[in-house]
Amino acid sequence: MKWLFKFDKDKWQKRQRQMQKNLRSMESIRKINRELILFFKRNHEFFHVERCIEDAAGDPIAIQKMFDSIPVMASDLMSGNESFQFVATARLSFLLSTVIQSGVVPHFVRFLNEQYGLQHKLYSVRALYAIGKGSLEQAVVVIKHGAIPMFIRLLCCSEECYQLKELVAAALGSLASQSPDFRDYVLQFGTLTPLLSLLDNHLEPPMLHEKIALLRACSNTLAIFCQGNPAPSFNQIRSALPILRRLIHLNPPVGVIGEVCEDACLCLSYQSNGSAEQIQALIDADVCARLVMLLGLSDGKIVEHVLRTVGNIFKGVDSQIQILINNGVFFRLNAILMHGSNSSVLRKTCSAISTLTARDRNQIQVGIYYGFV
């Protein structure tokens, strides 16, 4: 019996390939449609985010849905899309405010008492840190319920709970960074003394490398204490000079140790920006030789802070300037001008030199002698 139709294998395979191609095209179209729907939905939230938050306020079901979508918000924050980031930030801020308004902050502070275990304290400090680094109003709530004295007590405790002390140092720094008034208020509690003690006890090997995260948190908070406009009273932070001297001598000034050194140089740049008495205190702390040496580093941030300090010392009296000259500061500055490529460093170098030459004709002659012109 003869077949009515002849089977053509090539045509069949071709048809199969075309069908698969059509299926892939349809799946691609469906994927694009899904992305478009999500895009328009999220952009609708971008334009109506405030209304969505207002509608959610007082609605437990809507608030619970927001809490359930926190992983999506976290993804949006890291997406690189400004619209998504804006909506996620607004929604997370609303959720944080909701948590604060629920009255949990006093309980977090209460859990810092001695009768509670380490885990209670860790989670409570982490929560207070997250709240305190938010808006000014959120920081006020943390301070109003007595968190600062409890933080200081934890810094001073003899237990070797380094992770807890690291979080406490960061939390104090976040509160102080809100404004100069907040910084001065935190310092009024005597916060600087236990912070310097922690740094002092962890600057020698092997503690230096084992507890480098704690050292970094403390140095960052110390930098926050020393800066601001207006700057803190020099008498409030003068006791930090011996520790700052040790911090700038840490080697090698790279990685996390470099960040600690950067914090210390930032502190010195602020402490030197004042009267001749402040400048003399820095010189008496024997930091000039090391500062001049740090000008030879490739780390632009450290060099910028040192240049700011050098420029401040150039505003002092001749004997103070002579200390820098004796340590070879002009050779370092000249090397930066000759071989430097960082525009910010070059700009601050020129600023320091102009501060010196603006003093009198003799200093202009010195600048010409060392080849600045």
mmCIF file of C-alpha atoms in Angstrom:
data_model
loop_
_atom_site.group_PDB
_atom_site.id
_atom_site.type_symbol
_atom_site.label_atom_id
_atom_site.label_comp_id
_atom_site.label_asym_id
_atom_site.label_seq_id
_atom_site.Cartn_x
_atom_site.Cartn_y
_atom_site.Cartn_z
ATOM 1 C CA MET A 1 0.000 0.000 0.000
ATOM 2 C CA LYS A 2 1.404 3.330 -0.955
ATOM 3 C CA TRP A 3 1.434 6.289 1.456
ATOM 4 C CA LEU A 4 -0.944 9.080 0.499
ATOM 5 C CA PHE A 5 1.471 11.672 1.862
ATOM 6 C CA LYS A 6 5.209 11.579 1.787
ATOM 7 C CA PHE A 7 6.860 12.505 5.102
ATOM 8 C CA ASP A 8 9.367 15.356 4.640
ATOM 9 C CA LYS A 9 11.704 15.349 7.620
ATOM 10 C CA ASP A 10 13.378 18.672 6.708
ATOM 11 C CA LYS A 11 10.083 20.518 6.485
ATOM 12 C CA TRP A 12 8.939 19.027 9.799
ATOM 13 C CA GLN A 13 12.135 20.124 11.588
ATOM 14 C CA LYS A 14 11.844 23.565 10.070
ATOM 15 C CA ARG A 15 8.255 23.835 11.289
ATOM 16 C CA GLN A 16 9.299 22.723 14.762
ATOM 17 C CA ARG A 17 12.043 25.337 14.893
ATOM 18 C CA GLN A 18 9.596 28.028 13.807
ATOM 19 C CA MET A 19 7.109 26.989 16.491
ATOM 20 C CA GLN A 20 9.823 27.115 19.174
ATOM 21 C CA LYS A 21 10.881 30.527 17.929
ATOM 22 C CA ASN A 22 7.280 31.762 18.126
ATOM 23 C CA LEU A 23 6.960 30.403 21.659
ATOM 24 C CA ARG A 24 10.125 32.227 22.733
ATOM 25 C CA SER A 25 8.832 35.429 21.160
ATOM 26 C CA MET A 26 5.523 35.102 23.007
ATOM 27 C CA GLU A 27 7.318 34.477 26.311
ATOM 28 C CA SER A 28 9.512 37.505 25.667
ATOM 29 C CA ILE A 29 6.403 39.625 24.994
ATOM 30 C CA ARG A 30 4.754 38.379 28.197
ATOM 31 C CA LYS A 31 7.914 39.209 30.153
ATOM 32 C CA ILE A 32 8.011 42.724 28.697
ATOM 33 C CA ASN A 33 4.338 43.177 29.566
ATOM 34 C CA ARG A 34 4.955 42.083 33.153
ATOM 35 C CA GLU A 35 7.875 44.507 33.449
ATOM 36 C CA LEU A 36 5.801 47.331 31.968
ATOM 37 C CA ILE A 37 2.955 46.676 34.407
ATOM 38 C CA LEU A 38 5.429 46.685 37.311
ATOM 39 C CA PHE A 39 7.095 49.819 35.957
ATOM 40 C CA PHE A 40 3.820 51.755 35.653
ATOM 41 C CA LYS A 41 2.669 50.512 39.041
ATOM 42 C CA ARG A 42 5.859 51.678 40.701
ATOM 43 C CA ASN A 43 5.914 54.969 38.864
ATOM 44 C CA HIS A 44 2.329 55.485 39.939
ATOM 45 C CA GLU A 45 3.621 55.058 43.502
ATOM 46 C CA PHE A 46 6.401 57.559 42.741
ATOM 47 C CA PHE A 47 3.873 60.273 41.876
ATOM 48 C CA HIS A 48 1.395 59.284 44.592
ATOM 49 C CA VAL A 49 3.681 57.977 47.348
ATOM 50 C CA GLU A 50 2.581 60.590 49.873
ATOM 51 C CA ARG A 51 -1.084 59.793 49.263
ATOM 52 C CA CYS A 52 -0.368 56.048 49.593
ATOM 53 C CA ILE A 53 1.382 56.646 52.918
ATOM 54 C CA GLU A 54 -1.452 58.863 54.162
ATOM 55 C CA ASP A 55 -3.987 56.158 53.217
ATOM 56 C CA ALA A 56 -1.891 53.506 55.006
ATOM 57 C CA ALA A 57 -1.630 55.510 58.240
ATOM 58 C CA GLY A 58 -3.962 53.996 60.814
ATOM 59 C CA ASP A 59 -4.722 50.981 58.613
ATOM 60 C CA PRO A 60 -3.113 47.880 60.231
ATOM 61 C CA ILE A 61 -3.639 45.728 57.128
ATOM 62 C CA ALA A 62 -1.947 48.268 54.819
ATOM 63 C CA ILE A 63 0.924 48.707 57.289
ATOM 64 C CA GLN A 64 1.367 44.931 57.527
ATOM 65 C CA LYS A 65 1.542 44.730 53.720
ATOM 66 C CA MET A 66 4.274 47.369 53.792
ATOM 67 C CA PHE A 67 6.226 45.364 56.361
ATOM 68 C CA ASP A 68 5.845 42.252 54.208
ATOM 69 C CA SER A 69 7.264 44.133 51.213
ATOM 70 C CA ILE A 70 10.468 45.220 52.991
ATOM 71 C CA PRO A 71 12.620 42.802 50.877
ATOM 72 C CA VAL A 72 11.214 44.464 47.732
ATOM 73 C CA MET A 73 12.020 47.916 49.150
ATOM 74 C CA ALA A 74 15.569 46.785 49.944
ATOM 75 C CA SER A 75 15.945 45.594 46.346
ATOM 76 C CA ASP A 76 14.600 48.930 45.063
ATOM 77 C CA LEU A 77 17.124 50.849 47.187
ATOM 78 C CA MET A 78 19.952 48.990 45.454
ATOM 79 C CA SER A 79 18.396 49.096 41.975
ATOM 80 C CA GLY A 80 20.021 52.329 40.798
ATOM 81 C CA ASN A 81 16.600 53.633 39.673
ATOM 82 C CA GLU A 82 15.970 56.964 41.387
ATOM 83 C CA SER A 83 12.173 56.593 41.239
ATOM 84 C CA PHE A 84 12.269 53.201 42.941
ATOM 85 C CA GLN A 85 14.784 54.460 45.501
ATOM 86 C CA PHE A 86 12.617 57.472 46.333
ATOM 87 C CA VAL A 87 9.483 55.374 46.885
ATOM 88 C CA ALA A 88 11.358 52.773 48.950
ATOM 89 C CA THR A 89 12.980 55.442 51.116
ATOM 90 C CA ALA A 90 9.641 57.175 51.753
ATOM 91 C CA ARG A 91 7.907 53.905 52.662
ATOM 92 C CA LEU A 92 10.735 52.718 54.936
ATOM 93 C CA SER A 93 10.822 56.103 56.658
ATOM 94 C CA PHE A 94 7.071 55.819 57.274
ATOM 95 C CA LEU A 95 7.488 52.316 58.736
ATOM 96 C CA LEU A 96 10.296 53.486 61.019
ATOM 97 C CA SER A 97 8.147 56.392 62.220
ATOM 98 C CA THR A 98 5.313 53.941 62.862
ATOM 99 C CA VAL A 99 7.608 51.801 65.008
ATOM 100 C CA ILE A 100 8.759 54.849 66.995
ATOM 101 C CA GLN A 101 5.226 56.116 67.520
ATOM 102 C CA SER A 102 4.228 52.735 68.893
ATOM 103 C CA GLY A 103 6.248 53.554 72.017
ATOM 104 C CA VAL A 104 9.005 50.935 71.757
ATOM 105 C CA VAL A 105 11.975 53.279 72.332
ATOM 106 C CA PRO A 106 11.662 53.345 76.174
ATOM 107 C CA HIS A 107 11.653 49.538 76.165
ATOM 108 C CA PHE A 108 14.811 49.432 74.030
ATOM 109 C CA VAL A 109 16.510 51.761 76.530
ATOM 110 C CA ARG A 110 15.269 49.648 79.463
ATOM 111 C CA PHE A 111 16.815 46.518 77.928
ATOM 112 C CA LEU A 112 20.249 48.166 78.259
ATOM 113 C CA ASN A 113 20.165 47.708 82.044
ATOM 114 C CA GLU A 114 22.514 45.252 83.723
ATOM 115 C CA GLN A 115 19.860 42.634 84.516
ATOM 116 C CA TYR A 116 19.289 41.899 80.833
ATOM 117 C CA GLY A 117 21.516 39.620 78.812
ATOM 118 C CA LEU A 118 23.960 40.445 76.052
ATOM 119 C CA GLN A 119 21.534 39.553 73.248
ATOM 120 C CA HIS A 120 18.889 41.911 74.672
ATOM 121 C CA LYS A 121 21.455 44.692 74.712
ATOM 122 C CA LEU A 122 22.807 43.968 71.240
ATOM 123 C CA TYR A 123 19.415 44.066 69.562
ATOM 124 C CA SER A 124 18.325 47.111 71.582
ATOM 125 C CA VAL A 125 21.451 49.122 70.729
ATOM 126 C CA ARG A 126 21.096 48.126 67.071
ATOM 127 C CA ALA A 127 17.494 49.340 67.060
ATOM 128 C CA LEU A 128 18.340 52.609 68.843
ATOM 129 C CA TYR A 129 21.243 53.154 66.424
ATOM 130 C CA ALA A 130 18.925 52.717 63.430
ATOM 131 C CA ILE A 131 16.368 55.110 64.905
ATOM 132 C CA GLY A 132 18.928 57.711 66.030
ATOM 133 C CA LYS A 133 20.585 57.969 62.618
ATOM 134 C CA GLY A 134 17.260 58.895 61.021
ATOM 135 C CA SER A 135 15.641 62.305 61.215
ATOM 136 C CA LEU A 136 16.278 64.961 63.850
ATOM 137 C CA GLU A 137 12.930 64.153 65.479
ATOM 138 C CA GLN A 138 13.834 60.472 65.749
ATOM 139 C CA ALA A 139 17.168 61.312 67.383
ATOM 140 C CA VAL A 140 15.318 63.533 69.886
ATOM 141 C CA VAL A 141 13.124 60.572 70.873
ATOM 142 C CA VAL A 142 16.199 58.415 71.541
ATOM 143 C CA ILE A 143 17.890 61.109 73.627
ATOM 144 C CA LYS A 144 14.707 62.065 75.502
ATOM 145 C CA HIS A 145 14.316 58.533 76.857
ATOM 146 C CA GLY A 146 17.806 58.509 78.392
ATOM 147 C CA ALA A 147 19.788 56.454 75.877
ATOM 148 C CA ILE A 148 23.051 58.421 76.181
ATOM 149 C CA PRO A 149 23.816 57.634 79.872
ATOM 150 C CA MET A 150 23.043 53.973 79.170
ATOM 151 C CA PHE A 151 25.360 53.997 76.142
ATOM 152 C CA ILE A 152 28.174 55.451 78.243
ATOM 153 C CA ARG A 153 27.637 52.808 80.929
ATOM 154 C CA LEU A 154 27.988 50.094 78.279
ATOM 155 C CA LEU A 155 31.206 51.676 76.971
ATOM 156 C CA CYS A 156 32.645 51.630 80.494
ATOM 157 C CA CYS A 157 31.609 48.081 81.390
ATOM 158 C CA SER A 158 34.438 45.637 82.029
ATOM 159 C CA GLU A 159 32.881 42.824 79.990
ATOM 160 C CA GLU A 160 34.697 42.049 76.747
ATOM 161 C CA CYS A 161 31.583 42.462 74.565
ATOM 162 C CA TYR A 162 33.379 44.141 71.670
ATOM 163 C CA GLN A 163 30.518 43.934 69.170
ATOM 164 C CA LEU A 164 28.223 45.696 71.643
ATOM 165 C CA LYS A 165 30.765 48.452 72.318
ATOM 166 C CA GLU A 166 31.299 48.896 68.582
ATOM 167 C CA LEU A 167 27.553 49.422 68.090
ATOM 168 C CA VAL A 168 27.377 51.807 71.067
ATOM 169 C CA ALA A 169 30.241 53.919 69.688
ATOM 170 C CA ALA A 170 28.533 54.073 66.291
ATOM 171 C CA ALA A 171 25.195 54.986 67.913
ATOM 172 C CA LEU A 172 26.767 57.867 69.855
ATOM 173 C CA GLY A 173 28.398 59.092 66.664
ATOM 174 C CA SER A 174 25.096 58.994 64.769
ATOM 175 C CA LEU A 175 23.396 61.096 67.471
ATOM 176 C CA ALA A 176 26.266 63.605 67.591
ATOM 177 C CA SER A 177 26.288 63.942 63.789
ATOM 178 C CA GLN A 178 22.729 65.325 63.734
ATOM 179 C CA SER A 179 23.865 68.888 64.530
ATOM 180 C CA PRO A 180 26.493 70.840 66.529
ATOM 181 C CA ASP A 181 23.964 71.195 69.367
ATOM 182 C CA PHE A 182 23.463 67.434 69.497
ATOM 183 C CA ARG A 183 27.247 66.935 69.410
ATOM 184 C CA ASP A 184 27.781 69.306 72.351
ATOM 185 C CA TYR A 185 24.923 67.660 74.252
ATOM 186 C CA VAL A 186 26.468 64.199 73.797
ATOM 187 C CA LEU A 187 29.878 65.514 74.891
ATOM 188 C CA GLN A 188 28.364 67.039 78.056
ATOM 189 C CA PHE A 189 27.813 63.520 79.398
ATOM 190 C CA GLY A 190 31.569 62.883 79.443
ATOM 191 C CA THR A 191 31.380 60.594 76.434
ATOM 192 C CA LEU A 192 34.907 61.389 75.271
ATOM 193 C CA THR A 193 36.655 59.770 78.271
ATOM 194 C CA PRO A 194 35.410 56.166 77.800
ATOM 195 C CA LEU A 195 35.798 56.492 74.037
ATOM 196 C CA LEU A 196 39.457 57.494 74.375
ATOM 197 C CA SER A 197 39.978 54.709 76.905
ATOM 198 C CA LEU A 198 38.670 52.159 74.410
ATOM 199 C CA LEU A 199 41.023 53.470 71.729
ATOM 200 C CA ASP A 200 43.953 53.496 74.151
ATOM 201 C CA ASN A 201 43.372 49.860 75.132
ATOM 202 C CA HIS A 202 43.219 48.563 71.567
ATOM 203 C CA LEU A 203 46.094 50.320 69.821
ATOM 204 C CA GLU A 204 48.723 47.665 70.476
ATOM 205 C CA PRO A 205 49.075 44.278 68.738
ATOM 206 C CA PRO A 206 47.413 41.814 68.809
ATOM 207 C CA MET A 207 44.333 43.807 69.923
ATOM 208 C CA LEU A 208 44.872 46.315 67.122
ATOM 209 C CA HIS A 209 44.208 43.787 64.361
ATOM 210 C CA GLU A 210 41.764 41.554 66.253
ATOM 211 C CA LYS A 211 39.421 44.417 67.184
ATOM 212 C CA ILE A 212 39.937 46.672 64.174
ATOM 213 C CA ALA A 213 36.154 47.116 63.654
ATOM 214 C CA LEU A 214 35.804 48.499 67.195
ATOM 215 C CA LEU A 215 38.789 50.791 66.613
ATOM 216 C CA ARG A 216 37.238 52.059 63.372
ATOM 217 C CA ALA A 217 33.877 52.785 65.009
ATOM 218 C CA CYS A 218 35.546 54.682 67.859
ATOM 219 C CA SER A 219 37.792 56.722 65.548
ATOM 220 C CA ASN A 220 34.831 57.655 63.348
ATOM 221 C CA THR A 221 32.836 58.833 66.374
ATOM 222 C CA LEU A 222 35.859 60.783 67.622
ATOM 223 C CA ALA A 223 36.054 62.506 64.219
ATOM 224 C CA ILE A 224 32.374 63.455 64.517
ATOM 225 C CA PHE A 225 33.014 64.905 67.995
ATOM 226 C CA CYS A 226 35.840 67.099 66.661
ATOM 227 C CA GLN A 227 34.110 68.573 63.622
ATOM 228 C CA GLY A 228 31.129 70.790 62.922
ATOM 229 C CA ASN A 229 30.271 74.427 62.394
ATOM 230 C CA PRO A 230 30.631 75.925 64.882
ATOM 231 C CA ALA A 231 33.434 73.687 66.098
ATOM 232 C CA PRO A 232 33.332 72.268 69.617
ATOM 233 C CA SER A 233 35.168 74.037 72.405
ATOM 234 C CA PHE A 234 38.862 73.135 72.284
ATOM 235 C CA ASN A 235 38.801 72.353 75.999
ATOM 236 C CA GLN A 236 36.136 69.701 75.340
ATOM 237 C CA ILE A 237 38.319 67.747 72.924
ATOM 238 C CA ARG A 238 41.843 68.683 73.985
ATOM 239 C CA SER A 239 42.270 65.432 75.897
ATOM 240 C CA ALA A 240 42.091 63.534 72.586
ATOM 241 C CA LEU A 241 45.476 64.814 71.365
ATOM 242 C CA PRO A 242 47.659 62.013 72.856
ATOM 243 C CA ILE A 243 45.401 59.359 71.302
ATOM 244 C CA LEU A 244 45.325 61.189 67.967
ATOM 245 C CA ARG A 245 49.111 61.214 67.966
ATOM 246 C CA ARG A 246 49.125 57.434 68.341
ATOM 247 C CA LEU A 247 46.467 56.981 65.670
ATOM 248 C CA ILE A 248 48.381 58.885 62.996
ATOM 249 C CA HIS A 249 51.418 56.703 63.727
ATOM 250 C CA LEU A 250 49.560 53.480 62.855
ATOM 251 C CA ASN A 251 51.243 51.521 60.073
ATOM 252 C CA PRO A 252 50.649 50.796 57.313
ATOM 253 C CA PRO A 253 48.078 53.580 56.721
ATOM 254 C CA VAL A 254 46.042 51.513 54.249
ATOM 255 C CA GLY A 255 42.762 49.632 54.430
ATOM 256 C CA VAL A 256 40.851 49.952 57.691
ATOM 257 C CA ILE A 257 43.957 51.200 59.496
ATOM 258 C CA GLY A 258 44.221 53.869 56.807
ATOM 259 C CA GLU A 259 40.614 54.883 57.520
ATOM 260 C CA VAL A 260 41.449 55.184 61.238
ATOM 261 C CA CYS A 261 44.467 57.318 60.349
ATOM 262 C CA GLU A 262 42.239 59.425 58.089
ATOM 263 C CA ASP A 263 39.801 60.023 60.969
ATOM 264 C CA ALA A 264 42.671 61.128 63.203
ATOM 265 C CA CYS A 265 44.027 63.522 60.567
ATOM 266 C CA LEU A 266 40.532 64.971 60.141
ATOM 267 C CA CYS A 267 40.359 65.582 63.904
ATOM 268 C CA LEU A 268 43.718 67.367 63.865
ATOM 269 C CA SER A 269 42.629 69.557 60.958
ATOM 270 C CA TYR A 270 39.701 70.811 63.044
ATOM 271 C CA GLN A 271 41.681 71.119 66.277
ATOM 272 C CA SER A 272 44.339 73.229 64.545
ATOM 273 C CA ASN A 273 41.762 75.639 63.118
ATOM 274 C CA GLY A 274 41.760 78.177 65.911
ATOM 275 C CA SER A 275 44.006 80.251 68.106
ATOM 276 C CA ALA A 276 47.788 80.110 68.433
ATOM 277 C CA GLU A 277 47.185 78.269 71.707
ATOM 278 C CA GLN A 278 45.417 75.441 69.877
ATOM 279 C CA ILE A 279 48.202 75.248 67.303
ATOM 280 C CA GLN A 280 50.792 75.153 70.094
ATOM 281 C CA ALA A 281 48.909 72.298 71.764
ATOM 282 C CA LEU A 282 49.235 70.285 68.538
ATOM 283 C CA ILE A 283 52.938 71.059 68.312
ATOM 284 C CA ASP A 284 53.447 70.089 71.950
ATOM 285 C CA ALA A 285 51.709 66.784 71.190
ATOM 286 C CA ASP A 286 54.602 66.085 68.785
ATOM 287 C CA VAL A 287 52.528 65.427 65.657
ATOM 288 C CA CYS A 288 54.314 67.662 63.134
ATOM 289 C CA ALA A 289 57.004 65.222 62.011
ATOM 290 C CA ARG A 290 54.469 62.482 61.351
ATOM 291 C CA LEU A 291 52.104 64.864 59.545
ATOM 292 C CA VAL A 292 54.887 65.939 57.198
ATOM 293 C CA MET A 293 55.706 62.287 56.522
ATOM 294 C CA LEU A 294 52.059 61.545 55.716
ATOM 295 C CA LEU A 295 52.185 64.160 52.951
ATOM 296 C CA GLY A 296 54.150 61.602 50.953
ATOM 297 C CA LEU A 297 51.271 59.087 50.900
ATOM 298 C CA SER A 298 49.221 58.256 47.841
ATOM 299 C CA ASP A 299 45.951 58.299 49.841
ATOM 300 C CA GLY A 300 44.340 61.562 48.765
ATOM 301 C CA LYS A 301 41.967 61.864 51.743
ATOM 302 C CA ILE A 302 44.710 61.605 54.346
ATOM 303 C CA VAL A 303 46.902 64.071 52.449
ATOM 304 C CA GLU A 304 43.998 66.548 52.133
ATOM 305 C CA HIS A 305 43.377 66.542 55.891
ATOM 306 C CA VAL A 306 47.090 66.946 56.594
ATOM 307 C CA LEU A 307 47.324 69.836 54.131
ATOM 308 C CA ARG A 308 44.445 71.544 55.912
ATOM 309 C CA THR A 309 46.307 71.150 59.204
ATOM 310 C CA VAL A 310 49.521 72.477 57.655
ATOM 311 C CA GLY A 311 47.637 75.495 56.312
ATOM 312 C CA ASN A 312 46.218 76.151 59.788
ATOM 313 C CA ILE A 313 49.674 75.982 61.368
ATOM 314 C CA PHE A 314 50.915 78.441 58.720
ATOM 315 C CA LYS A 315 48.495 80.918 60.306
ATOM 316 C CA GLY A 316 50.344 80.647 63.613
ATOM 317 C CA VAL A 317 53.450 82.421 64.853
ATOM 318 C CA ASP A 318 56.889 82.118 63.226
ATOM 319 C CA SER A 319 58.216 79.656 65.801
ATOM 320 C CA GLN A 320 55.330 77.291 65.092
ATOM 321 C CA ILE A 321 55.877 77.502 61.337
ATOM 322 C CA GLN A 322 59.570 76.842 61.868
ATOM 323 C CA ILE A 323 58.751 73.453 63.417
ATOM 324 C CA LEU A 324 57.154 72.378 60.127
ATOM 325 C CA ILE A 325 60.044 73.793 58.119
ATOM 326 C CA ASN A 326 62.551 71.865 60.243
ATOM 327 C CA ASN A 327 60.644 68.668 59.475
ATOM 328 C CA GLY A 328 60.887 69.265 55.722
ATOM 329 C CA VAL A 329 57.362 70.408 54.927
ATOM 330 C CA PHE A 330 58.489 72.585 51.994
ATOM 331 C CA PHE A 331 60.151 69.646 50.247
ATOM 332 C CA ARG A 332 56.938 67.617 50.594
ATOM 333 C CA LEU A 333 54.797 70.480 49.279
ATOM 334 C CA ASN A 334 57.154 71.009 46.359
ATOM 335 C CA ALA A 335 57.011 67.277 45.530
ATOM 336 C CA ILE A 336 53.212 67.422 45.453
ATOM 337 C CA LEU A 337 53.299 70.408 43.102
ATOM 338 C CA MET A 338 55.822 68.694 40.836
ATOM 339 C CA HIS A 339 54.351 65.182 40.727
ATOM 340 C CA GLY A 340 50.823 65.331 42.139
ATOM 341 C CA SER A 341 47.849 64.465 39.934
ATOM 342 C CA ASN A 342 44.959 64.747 42.384
ATOM 343 C CA SER A 343 43.279 68.095 41.682
ATOM 344 C CA SER A 344 41.853 68.420 45.189
ATOM 345 C CA VAL A 345 45.246 67.757 46.779
ATOM 346 C CA LEU A 346 46.922 70.250 44.451
ATOM 347 C CA ARG A 347 44.284 72.865 45.269
ATOM 348 C CA LYS A 348 44.782 72.444 49.019
ATOM 349 C CA THR A 349 48.561 72.528 48.558
ATOM 350 C CA CYS A 350 48.300 75.877 46.771
ATOM 351 C CA SER A 351 45.935 77.107 49.484
ATOM 352 C CA ALA A 352 48.440 76.200 52.225
ATOM 353 C CA ILE A 353 51.277 77.931 50.370
ATOM 354 C CA SER A 354 49.175 81.047 49.752
ATOM 355 C CA THR A 355 48.360 81.164 53.486
ATOM 356 C CA LEU A 356 52.078 81.191 54.234
ATOM 357 C CA THR A 357 53.077 83.754 51.613
ATOM 358 C CA ALA A 358 50.236 86.102 52.627
ATOM 359 C CA ARG A 359 51.957 86.723 55.973
ATOM 360 C CA ASP A 360 54.814 89.010 54.926
ATOM 361 C CA ARG A 361 57.569 89.612 52.355
ATOM 362 C CA ASN A 362 59.982 87.263 54.125
ATOM 363 C CA GLN A 363 57.646 84.319 53.654
ATOM 364 C CA ILE A 364 57.264 85.191 49.965
ATOM 365 C CA GLN A 365 61.053 85.058 49.688
ATOM 366 C CA VAL A 366 61.042 81.667 51.423
ATOM 367 C CA GLY A 367 58.494 80.393 48.890
ATOM 368 C CA ILE A 368 60.664 81.547 46.005
ATOM 369 C CA TYR A 369 63.736 79.959 47.606
ATOM 370 C CA TYR A 370 62.050 76.550 47.855
ATOM 371 C CA GLY A 371 60.888 76.690 44.254
ATOM 372 C CA PHE A 372 57.147 77.248 44.695
ATOM 373 C CA VAL A 373 57.104 79.935 42.016
#
